mmCIF file of C-alpha atoms in Angstrom:
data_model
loop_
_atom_site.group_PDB
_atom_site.id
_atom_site.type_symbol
_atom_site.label_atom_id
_atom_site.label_comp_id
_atom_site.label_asym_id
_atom_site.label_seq_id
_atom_site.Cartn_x
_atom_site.Cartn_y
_atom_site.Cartn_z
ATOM 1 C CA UNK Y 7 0.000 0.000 0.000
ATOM 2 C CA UNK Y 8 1.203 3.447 -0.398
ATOM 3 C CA UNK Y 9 2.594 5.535 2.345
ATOM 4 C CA UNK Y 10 0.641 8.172 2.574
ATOM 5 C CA UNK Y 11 -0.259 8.896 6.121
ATOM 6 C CA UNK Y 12 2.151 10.690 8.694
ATOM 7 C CA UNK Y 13 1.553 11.393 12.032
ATOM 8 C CA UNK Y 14 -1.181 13.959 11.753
ATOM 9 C CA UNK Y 15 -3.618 12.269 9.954
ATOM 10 C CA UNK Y 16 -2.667 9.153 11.864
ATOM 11 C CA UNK Y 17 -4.323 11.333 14.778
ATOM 12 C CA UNK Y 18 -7.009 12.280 12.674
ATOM 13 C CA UNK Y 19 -7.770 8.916 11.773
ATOM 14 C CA UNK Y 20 -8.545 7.818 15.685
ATOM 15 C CA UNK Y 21 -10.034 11.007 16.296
ATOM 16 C CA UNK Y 22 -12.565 10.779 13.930
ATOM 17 C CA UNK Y 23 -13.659 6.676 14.927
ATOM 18 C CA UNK Y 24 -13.082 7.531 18.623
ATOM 19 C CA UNK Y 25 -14.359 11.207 18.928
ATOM 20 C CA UNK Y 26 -17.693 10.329 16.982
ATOM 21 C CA UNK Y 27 -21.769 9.779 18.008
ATOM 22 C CA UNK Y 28 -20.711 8.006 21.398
ATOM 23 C CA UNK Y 29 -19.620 11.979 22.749
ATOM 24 C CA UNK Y 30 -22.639 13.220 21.907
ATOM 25 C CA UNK Y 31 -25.102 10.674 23.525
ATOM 26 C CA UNK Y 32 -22.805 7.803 25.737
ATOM 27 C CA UNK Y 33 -22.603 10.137 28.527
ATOM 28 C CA UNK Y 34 -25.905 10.907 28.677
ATOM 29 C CA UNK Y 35 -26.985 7.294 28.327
ATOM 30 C CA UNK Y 36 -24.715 5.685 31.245
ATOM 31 C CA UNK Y 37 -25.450 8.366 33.657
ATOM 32 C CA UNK Y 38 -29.373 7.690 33.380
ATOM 33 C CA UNK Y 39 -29.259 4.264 33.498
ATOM 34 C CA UNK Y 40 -26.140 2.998 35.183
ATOM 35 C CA UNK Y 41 -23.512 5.107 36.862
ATOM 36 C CA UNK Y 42 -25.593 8.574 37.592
ATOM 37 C CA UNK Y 43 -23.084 11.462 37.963
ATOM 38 C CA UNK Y 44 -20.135 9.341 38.124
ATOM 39 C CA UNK Y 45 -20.303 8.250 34.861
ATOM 40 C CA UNK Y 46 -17.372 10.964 34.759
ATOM 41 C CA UNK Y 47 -15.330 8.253 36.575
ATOM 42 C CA UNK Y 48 -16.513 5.641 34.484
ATOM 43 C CA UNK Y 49 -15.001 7.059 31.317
ATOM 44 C CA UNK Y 50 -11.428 8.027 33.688
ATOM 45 C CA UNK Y 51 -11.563 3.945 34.010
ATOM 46 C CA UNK Y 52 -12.304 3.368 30.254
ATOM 47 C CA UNK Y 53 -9.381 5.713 29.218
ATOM 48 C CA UNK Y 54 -7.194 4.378 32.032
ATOM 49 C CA UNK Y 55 -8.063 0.719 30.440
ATOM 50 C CA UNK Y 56 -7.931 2.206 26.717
ATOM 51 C CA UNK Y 57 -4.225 3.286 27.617
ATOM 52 C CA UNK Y 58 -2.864 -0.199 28.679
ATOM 53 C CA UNK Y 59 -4.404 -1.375 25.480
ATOM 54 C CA UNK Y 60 -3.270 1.409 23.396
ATOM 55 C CA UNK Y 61 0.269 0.644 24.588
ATOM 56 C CA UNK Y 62 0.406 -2.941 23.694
ATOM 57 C CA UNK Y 63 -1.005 -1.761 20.102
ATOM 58 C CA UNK Y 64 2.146 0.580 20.445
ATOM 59 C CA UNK Y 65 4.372 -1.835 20.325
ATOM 60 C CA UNK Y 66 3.623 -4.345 17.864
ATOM 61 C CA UNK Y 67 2.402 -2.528 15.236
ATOM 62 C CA UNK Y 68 5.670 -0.834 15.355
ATOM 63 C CA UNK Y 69 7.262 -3.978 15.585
ATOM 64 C CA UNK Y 70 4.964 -5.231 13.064
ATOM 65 C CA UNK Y 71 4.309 -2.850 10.424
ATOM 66 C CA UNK Y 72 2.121 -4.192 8.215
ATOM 67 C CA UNK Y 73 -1.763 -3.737 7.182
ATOM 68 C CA UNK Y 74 -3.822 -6.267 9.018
ATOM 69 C CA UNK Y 75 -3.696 -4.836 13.356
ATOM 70 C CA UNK Y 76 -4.462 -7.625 15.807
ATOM 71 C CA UNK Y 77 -4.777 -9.943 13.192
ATOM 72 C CA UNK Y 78 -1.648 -9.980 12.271
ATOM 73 C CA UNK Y 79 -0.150 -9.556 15.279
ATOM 74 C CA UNK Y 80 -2.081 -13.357 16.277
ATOM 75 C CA UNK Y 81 -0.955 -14.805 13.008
ATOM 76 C CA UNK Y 82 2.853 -13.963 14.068
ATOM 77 C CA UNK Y 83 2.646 -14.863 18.007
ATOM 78 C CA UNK Y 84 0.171 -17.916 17.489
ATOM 79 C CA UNK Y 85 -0.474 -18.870 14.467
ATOM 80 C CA UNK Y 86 -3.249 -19.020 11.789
ATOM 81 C CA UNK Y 87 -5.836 -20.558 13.748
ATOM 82 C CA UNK Y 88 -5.854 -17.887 16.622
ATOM 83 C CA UNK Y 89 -5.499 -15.396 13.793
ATOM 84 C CA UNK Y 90 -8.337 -16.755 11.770
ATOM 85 C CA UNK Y 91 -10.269 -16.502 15.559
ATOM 86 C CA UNK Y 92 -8.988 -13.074 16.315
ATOM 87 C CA UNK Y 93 -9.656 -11.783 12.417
ATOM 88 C CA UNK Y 94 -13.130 -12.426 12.754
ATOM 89 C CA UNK Y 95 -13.604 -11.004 16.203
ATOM 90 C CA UNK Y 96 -12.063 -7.817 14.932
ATOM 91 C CA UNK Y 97 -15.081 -7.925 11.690
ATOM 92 C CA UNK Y 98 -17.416 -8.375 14.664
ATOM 93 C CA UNK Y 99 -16.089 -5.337 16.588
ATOM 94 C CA UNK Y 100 -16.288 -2.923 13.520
ATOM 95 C CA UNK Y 101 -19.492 -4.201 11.811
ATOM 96 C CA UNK Y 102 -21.314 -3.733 15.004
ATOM 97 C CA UNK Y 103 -19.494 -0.526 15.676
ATOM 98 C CA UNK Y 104 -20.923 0.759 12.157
ATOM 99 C CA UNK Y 105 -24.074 -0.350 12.929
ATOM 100 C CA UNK Y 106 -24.465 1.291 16.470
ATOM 101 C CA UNK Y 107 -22.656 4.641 14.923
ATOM 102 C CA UNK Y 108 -24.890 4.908 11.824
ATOM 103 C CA UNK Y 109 -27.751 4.122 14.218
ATOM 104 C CA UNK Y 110 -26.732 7.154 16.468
ATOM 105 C CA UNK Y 111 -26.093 9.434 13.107
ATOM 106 C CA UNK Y 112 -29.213 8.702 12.100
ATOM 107 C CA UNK Y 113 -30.987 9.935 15.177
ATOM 108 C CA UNK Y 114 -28.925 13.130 15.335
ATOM 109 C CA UNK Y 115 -29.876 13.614 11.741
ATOM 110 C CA UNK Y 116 -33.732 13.754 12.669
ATOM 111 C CA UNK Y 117 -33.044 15.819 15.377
ATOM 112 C CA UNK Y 118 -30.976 18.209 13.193
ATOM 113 C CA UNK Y 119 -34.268 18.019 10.384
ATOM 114 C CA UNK Y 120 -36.745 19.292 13.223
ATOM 115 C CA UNK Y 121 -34.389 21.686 14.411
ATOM 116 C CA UNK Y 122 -34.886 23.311 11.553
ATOM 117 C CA UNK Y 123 -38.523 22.796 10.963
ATOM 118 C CA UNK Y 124 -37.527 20.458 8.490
ATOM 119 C CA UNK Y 125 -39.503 17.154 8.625
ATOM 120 C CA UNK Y 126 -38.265 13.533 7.233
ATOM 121 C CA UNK Y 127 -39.866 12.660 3.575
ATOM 122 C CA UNK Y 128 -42.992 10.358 3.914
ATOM 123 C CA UNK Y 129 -41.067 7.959 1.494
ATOM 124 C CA UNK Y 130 -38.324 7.435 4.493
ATOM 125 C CA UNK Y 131 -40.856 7.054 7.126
ATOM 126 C CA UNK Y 132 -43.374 4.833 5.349
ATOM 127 C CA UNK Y 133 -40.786 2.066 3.949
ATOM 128 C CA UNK Y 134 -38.533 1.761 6.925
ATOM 129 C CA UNK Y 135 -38.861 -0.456 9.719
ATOM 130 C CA UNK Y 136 -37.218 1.691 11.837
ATOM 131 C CA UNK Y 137 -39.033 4.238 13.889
ATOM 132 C CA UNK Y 138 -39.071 7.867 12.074
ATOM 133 C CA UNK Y 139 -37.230 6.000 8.922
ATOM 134 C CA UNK Y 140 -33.990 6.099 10.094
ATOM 135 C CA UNK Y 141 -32.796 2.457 9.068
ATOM 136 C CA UNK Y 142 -33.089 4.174 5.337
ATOM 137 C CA UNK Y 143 -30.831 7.110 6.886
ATOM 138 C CA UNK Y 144 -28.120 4.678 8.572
ATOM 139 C CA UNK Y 145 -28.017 2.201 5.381
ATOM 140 C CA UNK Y 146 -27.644 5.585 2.686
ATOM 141 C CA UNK Y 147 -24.931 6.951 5.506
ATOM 142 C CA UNK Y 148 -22.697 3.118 5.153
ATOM 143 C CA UNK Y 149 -22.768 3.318 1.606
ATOM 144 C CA UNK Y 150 -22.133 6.482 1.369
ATOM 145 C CA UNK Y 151 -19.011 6.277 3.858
ATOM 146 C CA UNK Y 152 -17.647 2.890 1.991
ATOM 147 C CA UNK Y 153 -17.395 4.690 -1.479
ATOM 148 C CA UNK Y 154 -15.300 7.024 -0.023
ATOM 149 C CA UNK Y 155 -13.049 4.250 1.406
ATOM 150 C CA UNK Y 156 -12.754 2.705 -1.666
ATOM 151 C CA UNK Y 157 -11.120 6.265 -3.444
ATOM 152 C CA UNK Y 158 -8.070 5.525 -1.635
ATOM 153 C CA UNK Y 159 -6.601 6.311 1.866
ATOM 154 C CA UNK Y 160 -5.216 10.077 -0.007
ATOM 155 C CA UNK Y 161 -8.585 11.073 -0.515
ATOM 156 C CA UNK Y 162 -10.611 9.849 2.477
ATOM 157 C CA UNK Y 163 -7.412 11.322 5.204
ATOM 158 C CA UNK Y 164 -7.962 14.125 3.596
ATOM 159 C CA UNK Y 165 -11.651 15.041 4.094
ATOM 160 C CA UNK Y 166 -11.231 12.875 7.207
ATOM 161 C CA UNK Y 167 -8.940 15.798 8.680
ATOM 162 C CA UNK Y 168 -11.434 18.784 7.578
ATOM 163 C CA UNK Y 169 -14.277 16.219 9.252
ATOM 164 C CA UNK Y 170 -12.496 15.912 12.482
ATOM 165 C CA UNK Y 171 -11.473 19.591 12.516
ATOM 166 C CA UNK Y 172 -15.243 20.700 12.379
ATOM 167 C CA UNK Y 173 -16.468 17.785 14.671
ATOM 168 C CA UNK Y 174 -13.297 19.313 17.292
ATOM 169 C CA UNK Y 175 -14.973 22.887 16.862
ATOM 170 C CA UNK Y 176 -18.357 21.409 17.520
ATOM 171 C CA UNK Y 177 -17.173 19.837 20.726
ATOM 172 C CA UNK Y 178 -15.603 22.552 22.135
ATOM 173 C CA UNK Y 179 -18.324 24.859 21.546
ATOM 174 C CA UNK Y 180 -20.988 21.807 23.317
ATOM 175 C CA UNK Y 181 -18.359 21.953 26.593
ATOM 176 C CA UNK Y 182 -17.975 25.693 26.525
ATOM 177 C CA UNK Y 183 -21.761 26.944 25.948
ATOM 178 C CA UNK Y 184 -22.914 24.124 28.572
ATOM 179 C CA UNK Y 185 -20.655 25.150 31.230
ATOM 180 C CA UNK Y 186 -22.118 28.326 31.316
ATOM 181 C CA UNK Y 187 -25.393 26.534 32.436
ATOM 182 C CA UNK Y 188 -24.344 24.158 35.229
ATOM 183 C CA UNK Y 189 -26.279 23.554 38.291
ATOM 184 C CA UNK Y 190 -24.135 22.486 41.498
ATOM 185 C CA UNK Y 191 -27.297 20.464 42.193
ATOM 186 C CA UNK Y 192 -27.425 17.635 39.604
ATOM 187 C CA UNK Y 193 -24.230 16.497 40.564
ATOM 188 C CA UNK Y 194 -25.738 15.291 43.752
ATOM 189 C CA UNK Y 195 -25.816 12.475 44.867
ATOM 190 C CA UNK Y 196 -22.376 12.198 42.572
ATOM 191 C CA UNK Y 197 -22.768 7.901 43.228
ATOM 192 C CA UNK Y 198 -26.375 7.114 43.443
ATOM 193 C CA UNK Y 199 -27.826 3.636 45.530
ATOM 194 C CA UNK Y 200 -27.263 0.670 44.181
ATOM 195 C CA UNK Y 201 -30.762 -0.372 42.440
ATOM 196 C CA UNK Y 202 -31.608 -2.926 40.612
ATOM 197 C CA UNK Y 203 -31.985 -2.735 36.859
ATOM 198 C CA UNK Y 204 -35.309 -1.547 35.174
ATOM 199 C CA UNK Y 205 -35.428 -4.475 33.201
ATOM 200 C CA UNK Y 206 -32.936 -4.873 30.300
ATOM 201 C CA UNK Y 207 -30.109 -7.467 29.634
ATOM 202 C CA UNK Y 208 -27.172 -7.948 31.563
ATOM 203 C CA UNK Y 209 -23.853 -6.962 30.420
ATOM 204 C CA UNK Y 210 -21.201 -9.741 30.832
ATOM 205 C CA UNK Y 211 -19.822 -8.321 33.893
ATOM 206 C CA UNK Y 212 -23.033 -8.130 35.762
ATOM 207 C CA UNK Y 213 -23.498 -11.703 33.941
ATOM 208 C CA UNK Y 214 -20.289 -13.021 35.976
ATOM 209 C CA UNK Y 215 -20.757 -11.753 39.354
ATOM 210 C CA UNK Y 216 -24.495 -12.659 39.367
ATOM 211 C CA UNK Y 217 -26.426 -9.450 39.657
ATOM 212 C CA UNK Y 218 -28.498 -6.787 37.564
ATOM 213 C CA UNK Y 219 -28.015 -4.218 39.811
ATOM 214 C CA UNK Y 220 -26.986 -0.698 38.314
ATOM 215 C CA UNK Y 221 -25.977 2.804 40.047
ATOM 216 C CA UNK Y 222 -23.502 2.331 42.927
ATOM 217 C CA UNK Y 223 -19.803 1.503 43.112
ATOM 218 C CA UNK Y 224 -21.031 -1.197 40.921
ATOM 219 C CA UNK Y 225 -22.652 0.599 38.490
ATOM 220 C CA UNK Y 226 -19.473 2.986 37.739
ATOM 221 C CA UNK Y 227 -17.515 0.074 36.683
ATOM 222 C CA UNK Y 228 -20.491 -1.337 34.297
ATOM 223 C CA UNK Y 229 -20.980 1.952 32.981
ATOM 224 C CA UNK Y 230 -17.147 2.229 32.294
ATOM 225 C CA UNK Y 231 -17.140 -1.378 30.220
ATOM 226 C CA UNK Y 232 -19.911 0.137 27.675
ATOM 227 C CA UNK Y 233 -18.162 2.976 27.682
ATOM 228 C CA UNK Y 234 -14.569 1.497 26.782
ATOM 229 C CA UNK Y 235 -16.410 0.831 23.384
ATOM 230 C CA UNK Y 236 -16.464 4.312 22.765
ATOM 231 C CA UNK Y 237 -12.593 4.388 22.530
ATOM 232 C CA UNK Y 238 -12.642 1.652 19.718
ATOM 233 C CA UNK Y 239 -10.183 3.358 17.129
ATOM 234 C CA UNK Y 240 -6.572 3.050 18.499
ATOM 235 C CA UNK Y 241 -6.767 -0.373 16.592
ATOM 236 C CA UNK Y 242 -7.920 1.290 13.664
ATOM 237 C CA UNK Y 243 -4.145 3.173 13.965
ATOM 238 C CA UNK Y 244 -2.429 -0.297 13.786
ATOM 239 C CA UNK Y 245 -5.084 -1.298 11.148
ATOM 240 C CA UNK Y 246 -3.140 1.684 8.616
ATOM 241 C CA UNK Y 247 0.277 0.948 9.692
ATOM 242 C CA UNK Y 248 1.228 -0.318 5.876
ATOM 243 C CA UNK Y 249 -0.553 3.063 4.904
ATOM 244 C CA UNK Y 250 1.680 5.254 7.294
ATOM 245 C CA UNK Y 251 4.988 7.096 6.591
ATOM 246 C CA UNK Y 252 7.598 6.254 9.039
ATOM 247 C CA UNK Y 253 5.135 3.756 10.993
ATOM 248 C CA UNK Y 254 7.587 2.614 13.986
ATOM 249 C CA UNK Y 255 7.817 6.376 15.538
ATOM 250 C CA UNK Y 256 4.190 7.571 13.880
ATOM 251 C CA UNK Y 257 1.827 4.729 15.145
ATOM 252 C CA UNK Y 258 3.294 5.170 18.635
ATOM 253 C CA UNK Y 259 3.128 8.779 18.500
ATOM 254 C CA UNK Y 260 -0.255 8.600 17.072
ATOM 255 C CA UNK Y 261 -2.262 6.621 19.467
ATOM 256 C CA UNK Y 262 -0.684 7.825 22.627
ATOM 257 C CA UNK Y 263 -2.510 11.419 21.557
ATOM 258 C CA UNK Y 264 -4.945 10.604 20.166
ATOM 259 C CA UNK Y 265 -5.927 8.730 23.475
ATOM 260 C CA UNK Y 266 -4.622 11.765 25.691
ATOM 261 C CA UNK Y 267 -6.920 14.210 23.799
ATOM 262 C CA UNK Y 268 -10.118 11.590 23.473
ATOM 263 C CA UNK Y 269 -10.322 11.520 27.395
ATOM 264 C CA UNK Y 270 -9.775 15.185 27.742
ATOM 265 C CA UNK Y 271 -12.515 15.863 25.690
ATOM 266 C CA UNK Y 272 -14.817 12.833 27.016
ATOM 267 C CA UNK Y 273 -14.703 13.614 30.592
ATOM 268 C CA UNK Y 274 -15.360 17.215 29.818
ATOM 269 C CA UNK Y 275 -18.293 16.390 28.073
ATOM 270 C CA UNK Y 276 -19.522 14.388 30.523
ATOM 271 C CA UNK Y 277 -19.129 16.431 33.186
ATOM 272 C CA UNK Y 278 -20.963 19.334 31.446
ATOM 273 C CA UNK Y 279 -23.748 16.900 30.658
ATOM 274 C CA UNK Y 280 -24.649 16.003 34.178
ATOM 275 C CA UNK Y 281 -24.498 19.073 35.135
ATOM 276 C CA UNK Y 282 -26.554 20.115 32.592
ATOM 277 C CA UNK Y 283 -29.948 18.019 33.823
ATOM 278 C CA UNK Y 284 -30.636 15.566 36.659
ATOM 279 C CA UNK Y 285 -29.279 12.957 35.095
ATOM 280 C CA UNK Y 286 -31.860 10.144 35.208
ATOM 281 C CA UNK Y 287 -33.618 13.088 32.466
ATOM 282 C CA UNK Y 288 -30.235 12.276 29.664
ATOM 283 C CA UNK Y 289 -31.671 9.175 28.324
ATOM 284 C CA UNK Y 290 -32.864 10.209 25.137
ATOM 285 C CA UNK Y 291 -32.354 9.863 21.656
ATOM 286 C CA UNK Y 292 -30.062 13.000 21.408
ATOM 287 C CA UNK Y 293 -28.973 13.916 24.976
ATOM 288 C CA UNK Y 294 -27.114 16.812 24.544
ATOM 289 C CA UNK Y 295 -29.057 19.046 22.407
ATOM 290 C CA UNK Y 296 -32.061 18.761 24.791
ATOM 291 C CA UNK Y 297 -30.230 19.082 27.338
ATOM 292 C CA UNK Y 298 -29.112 22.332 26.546
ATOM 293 C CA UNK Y 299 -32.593 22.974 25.601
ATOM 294 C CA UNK Y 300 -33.816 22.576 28.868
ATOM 295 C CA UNK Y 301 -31.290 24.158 30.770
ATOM 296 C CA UNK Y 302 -32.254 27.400 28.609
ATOM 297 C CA UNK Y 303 -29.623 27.505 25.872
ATOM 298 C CA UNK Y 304 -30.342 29.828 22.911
ATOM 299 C CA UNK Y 305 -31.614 27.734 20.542
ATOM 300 C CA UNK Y 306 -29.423 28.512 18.319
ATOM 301 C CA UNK Y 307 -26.483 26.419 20.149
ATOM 302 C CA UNK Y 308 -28.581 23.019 20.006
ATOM 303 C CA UNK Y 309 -29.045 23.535 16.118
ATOM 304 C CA UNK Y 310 -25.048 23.984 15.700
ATOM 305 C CA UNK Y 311 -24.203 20.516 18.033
ATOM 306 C CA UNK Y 312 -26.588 18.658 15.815
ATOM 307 C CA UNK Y 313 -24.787 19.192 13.152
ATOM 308 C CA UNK Y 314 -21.418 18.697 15.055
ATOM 309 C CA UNK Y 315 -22.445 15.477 15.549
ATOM 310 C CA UNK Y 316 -23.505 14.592 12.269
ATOM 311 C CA UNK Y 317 -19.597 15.576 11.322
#
């Protein structure tokens, strides 16, 4: 493959898997329903996990610098069958990724519609079998995003970095417009009782120790495992390596900041989002923007974030 990536769009690259529609509605969806407040602890623990992982990655796709990430990496320390094993687990991670992503763009693309008084065509929402037709919008938004792949990793770094660039305005202007609308009060109580869950599956951790019970001590650490998922994109680093200029100081270089500035920006956000509205209100289909809604915003402000998150 051609060498076309250096260190910069290396960053880009995890920036714009790992900074994407988890910012804008994770938060808000682990603090209602798991960790409360302290879902700003859970995603210190995801990062702090994310790191150790991120390191390993570090180190043998320097090592190892060749297209093909983990799988490779199993192919060389254990052979085929563990690679053929850990190959498909990786397809697993990233088709299910794209599917909860698209799902989440989708939403956020609805919202941004009625924000401004602009409904979805009665083609879309008669011939989907998705609420509000936005299976149609997540398929068109996979295609879409794969014929861009396929022009070549020149091409899609390129509008990759002015994507990322507006996505990084967007979130900086959803942290610094919210903070001017905190209330002391929905921090409190920071760790909420242990409860037990509203219904719902279990997540394998709850799974092994034998409960369902979310909120408490408990509940930070559950909230952190769903929220580790967000940070899926360091791999994606390793996955380029063949693509990268100078890959045994750039991949290094490249996930160690891109990991630094991902939790920087994640526990900012979530600490402006529970502070934003009692958090057992953030459970909804685009947190954020009615968030700020409710907490008085100019309207203007939840308009602009919908459309950061669509970037």
């Amino acid at each position: 493959l051609p060498a076309v990536l250096g260190t910069g769009l290396l960053v880009m690259l995890a920036l714009g898997v790992m900074i994407g529609g988890g910012i804008f509605s994770l938060a808000g969806t682990q603090a209602a329903t798991t960790a409360g407040p302290a879902v700003i602890i859970s995603f210190v623990i995801a990062a702090v996990v994310s790191l150790l992982a991120a390191l390993s990655y570090a180190e043998l796709s320097s090592t190892l610098p060749t297209a093909g990430s983990v799988y490779t990496f199993a192919y060389v320390a254990f052979g085929e069958l563990w690679a053929w094993v850990v190959g498909w687990a990786l397809l697993l991670e990233l088709v299910v990724a794209a599917a909860v992503v698209s799902r989440i763009w989708a939403s956020y693309f609805t919202a941004t519609l009625d924000g401004f008084d602009i409904g979805i065509p009665d083609f879309l929402a008669t011939h989907s079998q998705v609420a509000e037709g936005t299976g149609w919008i997540a398929s068109a938004l996979v295609i879409v995003l794969m014929l861009l792949v396929m022009t070549g990793a020149k091409l899609t770094g390129r509008v990759l970095a002015m994507i990322v660039s507006l996505k990084l305005v967007a979130v900086v202007l959803v942290i610094a417009v919210g903070a001017t609308h905190l209330k002391s009060a929905n921090y409190t109580p920071f760790i909420p009782k242990s409860q037990a869950a509203d219904g719902g599956s279990s997540t394998v951790l709850q799974t092994l120790i034998g409960t369902s019970d979310v909120f408490g001590i408990f509940g930070v650490f559950t909230a952190a495992g769903a929220i580790v998922f967000a940070f899926i994109g360091l791999d994606l680093i390793a996955t380029a390596a063949e693509d990268a200029k100078d890959p045994r100081h750039s991949i290094p270089r490249a996930m160690l900041v891109s990991i630094g500035l991902v939790t920087i920006l994640y526990v900012a956000m979530a600490a402006v989002l529970v502070g934003l509205r009692p958090y057992g209100e953030l459970n909804t289909a685009a947190p954020v923007s009615d968030a700020l809604r409710a907490a008085g915003s100019p309207s203007w402000s939840a308009n602009v974030i919908n459309v950061g998150a669509l970037f």
